[in-house]
CSV table of N, CA and C in Angstrom, one decimal:
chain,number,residue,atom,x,y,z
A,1,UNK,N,-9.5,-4.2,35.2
A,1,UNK,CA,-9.2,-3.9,33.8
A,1,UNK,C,-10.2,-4.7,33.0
A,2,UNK,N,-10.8,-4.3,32.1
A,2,UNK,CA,-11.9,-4.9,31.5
A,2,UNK,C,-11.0,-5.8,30.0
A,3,UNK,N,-11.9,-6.6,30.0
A,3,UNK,CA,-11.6,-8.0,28.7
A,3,UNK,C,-11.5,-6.9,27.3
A,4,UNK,N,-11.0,-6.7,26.4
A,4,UNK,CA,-10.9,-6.3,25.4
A,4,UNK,C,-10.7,-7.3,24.2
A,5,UNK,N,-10.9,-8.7,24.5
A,5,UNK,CA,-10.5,-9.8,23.8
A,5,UNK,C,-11.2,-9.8,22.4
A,6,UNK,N,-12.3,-10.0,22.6
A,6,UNK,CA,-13.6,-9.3,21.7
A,6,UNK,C,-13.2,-8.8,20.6
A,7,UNK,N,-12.5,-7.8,21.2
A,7,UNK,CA,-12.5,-6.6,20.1
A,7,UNK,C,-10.7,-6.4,19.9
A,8,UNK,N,-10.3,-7.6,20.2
A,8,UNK,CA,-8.8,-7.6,19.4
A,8,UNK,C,-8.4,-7.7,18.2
A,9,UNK,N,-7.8,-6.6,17.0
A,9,UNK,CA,-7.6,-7.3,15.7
A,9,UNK,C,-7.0,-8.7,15.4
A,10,UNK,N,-7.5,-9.2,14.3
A,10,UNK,CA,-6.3,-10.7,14.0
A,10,UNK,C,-5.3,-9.5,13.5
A,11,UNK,N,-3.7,-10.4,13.2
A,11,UNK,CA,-2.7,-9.6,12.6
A,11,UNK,C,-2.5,-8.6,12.0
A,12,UNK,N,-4.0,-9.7,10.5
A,12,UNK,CA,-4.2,-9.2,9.6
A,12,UNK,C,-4.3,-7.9,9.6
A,13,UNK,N,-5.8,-7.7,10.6
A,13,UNK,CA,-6.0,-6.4,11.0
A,13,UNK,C,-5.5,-5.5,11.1
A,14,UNK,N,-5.1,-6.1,12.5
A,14,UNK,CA,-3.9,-5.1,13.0
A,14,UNK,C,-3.0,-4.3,12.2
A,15,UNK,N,-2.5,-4.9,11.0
A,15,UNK,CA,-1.2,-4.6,9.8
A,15,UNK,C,-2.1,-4.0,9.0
A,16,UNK,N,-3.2,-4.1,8.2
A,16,UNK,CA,-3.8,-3.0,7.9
A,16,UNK,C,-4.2,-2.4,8.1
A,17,UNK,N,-4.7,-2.0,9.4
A,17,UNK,CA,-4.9,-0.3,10.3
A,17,UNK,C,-3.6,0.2,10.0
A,18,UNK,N,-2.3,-0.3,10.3
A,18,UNK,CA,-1.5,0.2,9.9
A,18,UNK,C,-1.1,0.6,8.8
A,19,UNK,N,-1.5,-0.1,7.9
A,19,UNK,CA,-1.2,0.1,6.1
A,19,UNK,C,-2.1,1.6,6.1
A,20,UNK,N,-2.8,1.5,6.7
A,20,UNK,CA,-4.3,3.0,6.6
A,20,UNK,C,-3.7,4.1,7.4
A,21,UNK,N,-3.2,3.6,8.1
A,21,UNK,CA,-2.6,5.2,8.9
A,21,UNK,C,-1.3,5.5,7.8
A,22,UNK,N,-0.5,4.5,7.3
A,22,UNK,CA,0.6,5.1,6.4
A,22,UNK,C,0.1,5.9,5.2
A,23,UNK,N,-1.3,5.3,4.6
A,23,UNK,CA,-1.5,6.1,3.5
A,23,UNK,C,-2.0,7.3,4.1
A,24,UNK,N,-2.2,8.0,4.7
A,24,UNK,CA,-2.4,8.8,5.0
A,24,UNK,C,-1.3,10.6,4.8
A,25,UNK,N,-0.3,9.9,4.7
A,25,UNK,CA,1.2,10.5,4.6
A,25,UNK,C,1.1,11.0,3.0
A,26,UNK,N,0.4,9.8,2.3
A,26,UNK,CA,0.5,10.2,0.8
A,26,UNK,C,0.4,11.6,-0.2
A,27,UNK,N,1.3,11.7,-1.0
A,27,UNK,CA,1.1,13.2,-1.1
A,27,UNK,C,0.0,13.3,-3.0
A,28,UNK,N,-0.5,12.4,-3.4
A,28,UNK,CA,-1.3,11.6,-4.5
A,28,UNK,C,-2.4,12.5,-4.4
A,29,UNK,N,-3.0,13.2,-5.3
A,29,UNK,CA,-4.7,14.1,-5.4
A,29,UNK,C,-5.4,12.9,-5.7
A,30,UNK,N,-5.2,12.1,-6.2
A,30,UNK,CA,-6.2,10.7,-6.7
A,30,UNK,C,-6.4,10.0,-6.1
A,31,UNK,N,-5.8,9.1,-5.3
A,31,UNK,CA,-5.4,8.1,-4.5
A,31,UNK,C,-4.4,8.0,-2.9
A,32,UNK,N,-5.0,7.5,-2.1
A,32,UNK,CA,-3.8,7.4,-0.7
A,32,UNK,C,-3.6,6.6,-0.9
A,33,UNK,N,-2.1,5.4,-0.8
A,33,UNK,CA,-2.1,3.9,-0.5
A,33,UNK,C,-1.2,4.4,0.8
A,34,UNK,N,-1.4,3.0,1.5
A,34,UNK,CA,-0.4,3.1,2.4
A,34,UNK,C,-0.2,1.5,2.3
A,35,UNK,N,1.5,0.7,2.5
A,35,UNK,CA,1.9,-0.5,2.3
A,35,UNK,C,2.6,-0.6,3.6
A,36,UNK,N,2.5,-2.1,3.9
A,36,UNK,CA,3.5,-2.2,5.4
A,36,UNK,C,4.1,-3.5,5.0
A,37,UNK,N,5.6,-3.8,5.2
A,37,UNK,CA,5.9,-5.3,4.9
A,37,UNK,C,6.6,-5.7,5.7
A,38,UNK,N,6.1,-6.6,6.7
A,38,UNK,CA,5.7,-7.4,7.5
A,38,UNK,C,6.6,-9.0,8.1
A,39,UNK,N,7.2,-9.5,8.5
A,39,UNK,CA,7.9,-10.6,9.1
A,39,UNK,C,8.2,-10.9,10.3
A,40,UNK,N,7.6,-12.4,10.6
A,40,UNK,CA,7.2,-12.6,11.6
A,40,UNK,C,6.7,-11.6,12.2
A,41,UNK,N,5.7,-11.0,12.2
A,41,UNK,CA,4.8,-10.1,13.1
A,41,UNK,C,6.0,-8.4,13.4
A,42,UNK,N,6.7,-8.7,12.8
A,42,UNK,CA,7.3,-7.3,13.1
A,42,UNK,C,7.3,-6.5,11.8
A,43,UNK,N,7.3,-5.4,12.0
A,43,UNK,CA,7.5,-4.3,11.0
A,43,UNK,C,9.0,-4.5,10.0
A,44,UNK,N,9.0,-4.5,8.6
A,44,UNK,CA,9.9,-3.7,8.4
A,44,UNK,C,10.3,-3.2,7.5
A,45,UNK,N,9.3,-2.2,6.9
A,45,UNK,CA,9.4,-1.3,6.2
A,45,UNK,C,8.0,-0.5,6.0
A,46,UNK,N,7.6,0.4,5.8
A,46,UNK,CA,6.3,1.3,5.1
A,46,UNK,C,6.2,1.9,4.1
A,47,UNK,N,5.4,2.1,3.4
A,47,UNK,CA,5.7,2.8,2.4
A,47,UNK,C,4.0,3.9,2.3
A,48,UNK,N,4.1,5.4,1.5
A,48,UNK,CA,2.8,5.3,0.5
A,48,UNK,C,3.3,6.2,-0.7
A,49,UNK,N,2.2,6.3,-1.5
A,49,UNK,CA,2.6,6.8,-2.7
A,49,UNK,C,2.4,8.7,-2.8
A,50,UNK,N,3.5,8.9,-3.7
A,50,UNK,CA,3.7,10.1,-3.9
A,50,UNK,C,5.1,10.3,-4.8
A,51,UNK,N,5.3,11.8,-4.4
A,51,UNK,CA,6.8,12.0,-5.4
A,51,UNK,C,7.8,11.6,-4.5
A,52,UNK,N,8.6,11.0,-5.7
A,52,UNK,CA,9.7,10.6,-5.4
A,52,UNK,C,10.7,11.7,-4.6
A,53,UNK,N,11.5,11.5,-3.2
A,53,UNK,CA,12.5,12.4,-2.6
A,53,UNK,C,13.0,13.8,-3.5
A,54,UNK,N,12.8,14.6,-3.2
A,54,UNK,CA,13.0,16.3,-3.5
A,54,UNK,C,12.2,16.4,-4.9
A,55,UNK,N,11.4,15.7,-5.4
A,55,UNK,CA,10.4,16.3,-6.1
A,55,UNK,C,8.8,17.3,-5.7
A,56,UNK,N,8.4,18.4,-6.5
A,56,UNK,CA,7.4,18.5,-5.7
A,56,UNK,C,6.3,17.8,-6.3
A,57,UNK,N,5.7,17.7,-4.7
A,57,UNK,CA,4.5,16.9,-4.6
A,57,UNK,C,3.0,17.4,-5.4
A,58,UNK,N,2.2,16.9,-6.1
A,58,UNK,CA,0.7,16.9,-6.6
A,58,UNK,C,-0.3,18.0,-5.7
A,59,UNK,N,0.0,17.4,-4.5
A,59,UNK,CA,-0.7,18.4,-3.3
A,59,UNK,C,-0.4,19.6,-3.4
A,60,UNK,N,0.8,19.5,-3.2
A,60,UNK,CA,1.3,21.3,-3.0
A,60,UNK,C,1.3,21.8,-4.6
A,61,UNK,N,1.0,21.2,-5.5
A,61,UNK,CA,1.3,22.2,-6.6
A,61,UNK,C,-0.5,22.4,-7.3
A,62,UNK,N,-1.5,21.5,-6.5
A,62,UNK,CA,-2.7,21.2,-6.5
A,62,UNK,C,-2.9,20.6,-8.0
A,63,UNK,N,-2.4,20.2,-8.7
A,63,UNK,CA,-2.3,19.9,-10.1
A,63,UNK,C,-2.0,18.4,-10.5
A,64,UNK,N,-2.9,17.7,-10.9
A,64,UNK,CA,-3.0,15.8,-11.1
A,64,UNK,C,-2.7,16.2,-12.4
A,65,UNK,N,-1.5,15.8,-13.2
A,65,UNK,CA,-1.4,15.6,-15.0
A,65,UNK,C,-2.5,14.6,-14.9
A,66,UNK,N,-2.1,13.9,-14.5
A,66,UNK,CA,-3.5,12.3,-15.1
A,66,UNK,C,-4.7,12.8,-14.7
A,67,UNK,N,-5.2,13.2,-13.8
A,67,UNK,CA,-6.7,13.9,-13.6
A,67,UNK,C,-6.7,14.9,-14.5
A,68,UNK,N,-6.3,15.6,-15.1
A,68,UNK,CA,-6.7,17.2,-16.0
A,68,UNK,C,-6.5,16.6,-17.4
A,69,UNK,N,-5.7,15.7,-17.5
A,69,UNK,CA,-6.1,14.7,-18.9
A,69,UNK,C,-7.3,14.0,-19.0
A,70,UNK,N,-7.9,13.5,-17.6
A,70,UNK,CA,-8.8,12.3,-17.5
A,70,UNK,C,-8.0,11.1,-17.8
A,71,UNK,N,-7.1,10.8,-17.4
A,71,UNK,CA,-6.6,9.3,-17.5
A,71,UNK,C,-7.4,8.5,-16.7
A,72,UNK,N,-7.8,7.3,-17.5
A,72,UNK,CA,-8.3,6.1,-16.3
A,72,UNK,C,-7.4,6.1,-15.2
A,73,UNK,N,-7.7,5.3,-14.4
A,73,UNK,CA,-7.2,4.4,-13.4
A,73,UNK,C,-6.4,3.2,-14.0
A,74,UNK,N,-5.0,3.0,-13.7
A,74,UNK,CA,-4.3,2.2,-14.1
A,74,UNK,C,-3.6,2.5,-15.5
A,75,UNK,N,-3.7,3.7,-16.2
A,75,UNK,CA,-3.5,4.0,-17.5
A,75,UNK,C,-2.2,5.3,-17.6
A,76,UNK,N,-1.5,4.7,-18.5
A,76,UNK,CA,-0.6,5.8,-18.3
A,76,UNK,C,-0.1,6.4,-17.5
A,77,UNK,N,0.6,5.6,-16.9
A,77,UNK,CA,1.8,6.2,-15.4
A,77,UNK,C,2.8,6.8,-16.0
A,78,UNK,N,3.3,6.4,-17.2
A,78,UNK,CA,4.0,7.5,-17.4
A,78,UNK,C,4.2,8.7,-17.5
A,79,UNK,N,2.8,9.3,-17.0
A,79,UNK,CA,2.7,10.6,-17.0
A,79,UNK,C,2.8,11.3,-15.9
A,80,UNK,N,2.9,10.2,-14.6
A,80,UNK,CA,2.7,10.9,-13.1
A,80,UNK,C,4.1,10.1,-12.3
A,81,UNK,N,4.4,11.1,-11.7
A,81,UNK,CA,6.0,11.6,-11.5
A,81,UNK,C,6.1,10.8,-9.6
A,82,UNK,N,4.8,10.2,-9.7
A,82,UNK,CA,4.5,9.5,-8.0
A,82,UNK,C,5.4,7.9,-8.2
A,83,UNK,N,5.7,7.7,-6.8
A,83,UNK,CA,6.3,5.8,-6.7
A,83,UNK,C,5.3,5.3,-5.7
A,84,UNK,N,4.7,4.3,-6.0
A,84,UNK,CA,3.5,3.7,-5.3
A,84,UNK,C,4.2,3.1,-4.1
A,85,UNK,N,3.1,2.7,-3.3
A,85,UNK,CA,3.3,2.4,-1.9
A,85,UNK,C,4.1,1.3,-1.9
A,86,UNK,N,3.9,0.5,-2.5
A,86,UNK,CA,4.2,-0.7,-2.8
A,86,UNK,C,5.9,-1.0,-3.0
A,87,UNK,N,6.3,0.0,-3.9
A,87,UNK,CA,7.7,0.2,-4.4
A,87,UNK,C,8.4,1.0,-3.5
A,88,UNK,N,8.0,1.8,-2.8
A,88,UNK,CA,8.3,3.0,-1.7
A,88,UNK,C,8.6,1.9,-0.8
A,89,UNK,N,8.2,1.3,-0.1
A,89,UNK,CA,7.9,0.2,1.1
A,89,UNK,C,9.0,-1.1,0.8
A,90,UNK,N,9.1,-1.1,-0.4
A,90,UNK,CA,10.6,-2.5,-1.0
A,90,UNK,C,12.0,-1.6,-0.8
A,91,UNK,N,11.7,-0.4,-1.7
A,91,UNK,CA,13.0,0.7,-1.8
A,91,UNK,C,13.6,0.9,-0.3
A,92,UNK,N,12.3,1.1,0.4
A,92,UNK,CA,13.0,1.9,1.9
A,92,UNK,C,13.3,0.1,3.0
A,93,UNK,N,13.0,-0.9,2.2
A,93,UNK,CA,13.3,-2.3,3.1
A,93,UNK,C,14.8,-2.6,2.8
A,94,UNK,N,15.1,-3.4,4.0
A,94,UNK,CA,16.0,-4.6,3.9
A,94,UNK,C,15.9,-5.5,3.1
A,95,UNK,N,16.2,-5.9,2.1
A,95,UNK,CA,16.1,-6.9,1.2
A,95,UNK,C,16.4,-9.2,2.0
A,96,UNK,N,17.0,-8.6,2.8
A,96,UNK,CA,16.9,-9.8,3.9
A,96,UNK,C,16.2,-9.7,4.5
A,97,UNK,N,15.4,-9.2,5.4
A,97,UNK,CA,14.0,-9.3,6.2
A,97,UNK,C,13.2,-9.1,5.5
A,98,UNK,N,13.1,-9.1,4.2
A,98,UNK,CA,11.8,-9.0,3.3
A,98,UNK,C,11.9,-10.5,2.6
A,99,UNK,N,12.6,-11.1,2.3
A,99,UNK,CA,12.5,-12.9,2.1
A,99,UNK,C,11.5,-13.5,3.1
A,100,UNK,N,10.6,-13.5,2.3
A,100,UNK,CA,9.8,-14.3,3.1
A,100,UNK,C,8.5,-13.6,4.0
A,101,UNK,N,8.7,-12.7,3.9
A,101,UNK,CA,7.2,-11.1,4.5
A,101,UNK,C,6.1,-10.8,3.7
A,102,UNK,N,5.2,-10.9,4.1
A,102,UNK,CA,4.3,-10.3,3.7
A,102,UNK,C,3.7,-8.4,3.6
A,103,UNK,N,3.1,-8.2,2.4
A,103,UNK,CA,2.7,-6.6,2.4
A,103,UNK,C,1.6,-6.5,3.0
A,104,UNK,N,1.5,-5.9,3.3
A,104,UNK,CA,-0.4,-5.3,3.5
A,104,UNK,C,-0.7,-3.7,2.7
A,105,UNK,N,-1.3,-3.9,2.3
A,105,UNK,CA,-1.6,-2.7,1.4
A,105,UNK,C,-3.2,-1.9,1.3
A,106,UNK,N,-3.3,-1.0,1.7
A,106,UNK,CA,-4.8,-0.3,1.9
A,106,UNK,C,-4.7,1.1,1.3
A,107,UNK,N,-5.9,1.4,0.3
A,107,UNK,CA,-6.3,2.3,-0.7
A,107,UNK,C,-7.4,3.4,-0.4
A,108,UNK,N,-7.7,4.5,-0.6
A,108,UNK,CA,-8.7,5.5,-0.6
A,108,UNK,C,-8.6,6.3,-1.5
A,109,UNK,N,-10.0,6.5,-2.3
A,109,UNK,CA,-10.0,7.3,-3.5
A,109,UNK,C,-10.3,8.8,-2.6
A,110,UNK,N,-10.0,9.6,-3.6
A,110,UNK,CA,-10.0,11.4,-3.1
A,110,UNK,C,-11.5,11.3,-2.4
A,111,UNK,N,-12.4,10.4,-2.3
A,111,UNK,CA,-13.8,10.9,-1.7
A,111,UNK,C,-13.9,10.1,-0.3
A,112,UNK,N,-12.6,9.5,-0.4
A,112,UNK,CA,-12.4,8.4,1.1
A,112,UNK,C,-13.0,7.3,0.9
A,113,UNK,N,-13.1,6.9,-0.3
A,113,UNK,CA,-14.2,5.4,0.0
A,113,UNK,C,-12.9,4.2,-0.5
A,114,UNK,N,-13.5,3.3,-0.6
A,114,UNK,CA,-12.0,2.1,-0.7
A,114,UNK,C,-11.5,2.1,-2.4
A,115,UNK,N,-10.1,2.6,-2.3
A,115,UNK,CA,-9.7,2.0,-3.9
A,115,UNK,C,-9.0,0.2,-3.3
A,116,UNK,N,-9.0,-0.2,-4.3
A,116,UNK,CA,-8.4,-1.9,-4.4
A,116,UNK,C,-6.7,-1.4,-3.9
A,117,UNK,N,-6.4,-1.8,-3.5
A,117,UNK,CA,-5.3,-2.4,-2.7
A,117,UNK,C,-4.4,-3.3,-3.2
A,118,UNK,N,-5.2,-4.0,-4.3
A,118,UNK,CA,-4.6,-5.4,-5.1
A,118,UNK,C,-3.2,-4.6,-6.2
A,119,UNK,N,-2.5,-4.8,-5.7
A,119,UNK,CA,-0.9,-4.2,-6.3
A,119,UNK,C,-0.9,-4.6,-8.1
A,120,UNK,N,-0.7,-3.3,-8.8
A,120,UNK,CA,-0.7,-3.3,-10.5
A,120,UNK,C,0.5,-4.7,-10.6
A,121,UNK,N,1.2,-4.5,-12.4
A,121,UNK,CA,1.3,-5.5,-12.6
A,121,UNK,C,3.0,-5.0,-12.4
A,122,UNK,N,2.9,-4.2,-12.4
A,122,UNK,CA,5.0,-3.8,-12.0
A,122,UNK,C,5.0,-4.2,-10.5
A,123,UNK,N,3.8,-3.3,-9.8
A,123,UNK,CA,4.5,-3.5,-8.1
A,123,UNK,C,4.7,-5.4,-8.2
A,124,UNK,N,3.5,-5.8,-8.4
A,124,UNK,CA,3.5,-7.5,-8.9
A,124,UNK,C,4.8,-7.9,-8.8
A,125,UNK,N,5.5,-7.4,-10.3
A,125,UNK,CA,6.5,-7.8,-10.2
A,125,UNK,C,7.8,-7.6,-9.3
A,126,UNK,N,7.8,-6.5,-9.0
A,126,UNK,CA,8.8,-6.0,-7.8
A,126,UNK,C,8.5,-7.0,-6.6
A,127,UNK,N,7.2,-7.0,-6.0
A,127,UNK,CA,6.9,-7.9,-4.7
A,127,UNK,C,7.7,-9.1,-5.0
A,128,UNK,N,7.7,-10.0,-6.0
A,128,UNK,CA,7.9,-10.8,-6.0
A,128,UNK,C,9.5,-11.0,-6.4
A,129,UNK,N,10.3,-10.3,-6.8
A,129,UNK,CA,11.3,-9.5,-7.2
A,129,UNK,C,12.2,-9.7,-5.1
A,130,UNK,N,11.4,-9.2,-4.5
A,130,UNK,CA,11.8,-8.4,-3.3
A,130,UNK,C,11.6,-9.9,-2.4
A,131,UNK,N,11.4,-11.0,-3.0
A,131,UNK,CA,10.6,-12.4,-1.8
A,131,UNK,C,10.2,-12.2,-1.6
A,132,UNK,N,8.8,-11.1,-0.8
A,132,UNK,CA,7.8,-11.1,-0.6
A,132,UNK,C,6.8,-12.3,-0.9
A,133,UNK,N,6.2,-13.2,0.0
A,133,UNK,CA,5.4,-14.3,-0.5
A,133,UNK,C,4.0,-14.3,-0.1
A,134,UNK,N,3.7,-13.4,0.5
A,134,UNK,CA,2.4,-13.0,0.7
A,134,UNK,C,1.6,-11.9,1.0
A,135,UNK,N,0.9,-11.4,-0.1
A,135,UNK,CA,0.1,-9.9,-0.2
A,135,UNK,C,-1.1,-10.0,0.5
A,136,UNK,N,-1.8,-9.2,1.1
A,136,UNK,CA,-2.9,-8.5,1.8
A,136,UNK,C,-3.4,-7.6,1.3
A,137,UNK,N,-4.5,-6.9,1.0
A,137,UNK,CA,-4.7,-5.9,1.0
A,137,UNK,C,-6.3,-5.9,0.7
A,138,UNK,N,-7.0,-4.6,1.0
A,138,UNK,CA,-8.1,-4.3,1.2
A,138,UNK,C,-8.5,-4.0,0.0
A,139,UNK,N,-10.1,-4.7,-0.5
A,139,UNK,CA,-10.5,-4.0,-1.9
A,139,UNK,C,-11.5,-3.5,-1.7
A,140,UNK,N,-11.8,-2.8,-3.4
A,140,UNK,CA,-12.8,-1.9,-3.0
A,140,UNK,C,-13.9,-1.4,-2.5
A,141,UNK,N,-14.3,-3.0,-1.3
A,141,UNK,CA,-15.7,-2.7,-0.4
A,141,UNK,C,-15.0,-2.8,1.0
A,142,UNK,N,-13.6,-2.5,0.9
A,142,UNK,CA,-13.0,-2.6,2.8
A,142,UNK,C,-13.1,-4.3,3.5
A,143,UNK,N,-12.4,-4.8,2.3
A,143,UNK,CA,-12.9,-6.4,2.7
A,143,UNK,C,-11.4,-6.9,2.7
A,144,UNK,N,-11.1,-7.4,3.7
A,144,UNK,CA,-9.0,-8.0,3.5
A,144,UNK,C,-9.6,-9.0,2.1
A,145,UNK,N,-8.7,-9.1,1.7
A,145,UNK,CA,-8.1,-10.0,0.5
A,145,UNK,C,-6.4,-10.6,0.2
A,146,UNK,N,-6.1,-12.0,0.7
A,146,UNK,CA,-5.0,-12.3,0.2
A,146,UNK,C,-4.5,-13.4,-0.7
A,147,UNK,N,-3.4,-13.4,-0.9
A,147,UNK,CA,-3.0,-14.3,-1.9
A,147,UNK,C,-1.3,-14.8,-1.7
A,148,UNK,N,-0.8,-15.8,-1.9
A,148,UNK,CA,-0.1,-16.3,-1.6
A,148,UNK,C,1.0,-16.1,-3.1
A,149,UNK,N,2.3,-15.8,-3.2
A,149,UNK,CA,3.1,-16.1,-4.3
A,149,UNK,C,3.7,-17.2,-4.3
């Protein structure tokens, strides 16, 4: 059996490959995120962004309100009916195995290249809301980035 040592992810890695395969689920015309939140090295919870349970989804109705407006990026959420990865991924956790876990969070704009990963100023709040004490996530040149709360 050959050495694969080399080419082992650190954690980090590892948890963001995973963050990338979750966004992938995302049902967002703008944006994929995928979130994973993390303790002691085990999973426990995922999240990515889209509509909230029995709404329909952006995809299937092919129609972004914020894109046919032209909303910036980061501007006026109140207009899009999606819950980010970030919030998805606390909602669907245990609030006791999330004391103390870290997220990892990874982004792709609709052309596949990297959106920032760096959680707005509500998910902010929520992570920290949720104990979460340490964010990961990928920015927009595919470069990990963390920060400690």
């Amino acid at each position: 059996m050959p050495n694969n040592r080399q080419n082992r992810p650190t954690w980090d890695e590892y948890f963001i490959e995973i963050a990338q395969v979750v966004s992938k689920r995302s049902t967002c015309m703008r944006r994929s995120y995928g979130a994973v939140i993390v303790r002691d090295r085990v999973i426990v919870s995922t999240g990515y962004n889209g509509s909230p349970r029995g709404e329909v989804n952006c995809i299937d109705t092919g129609r972004c309100v914020r894109d046919s407006l032209k909303v910036p990026k980061g501007e006026r959420y109140e207009l899009c009916a999606g819950v980010h990865a970030e919030q998805n991924a606390i909602i669907n956790g245990d609030p006791v195995k999330m004391k103390g876990a870290a997220i990892y969070i990874a982004g792709f704009n609709s052309d596949g290249s990297f959106a920032s990963g760096e959680p707005c100023l509500l998910c902010s709040r929520m992570i920290r809301n949720a104990m979460i004490e340490r964010v990961v996530f990928l920015d927009s040149q595919g470069n990990i980035q963390e920060y400690t709360l």
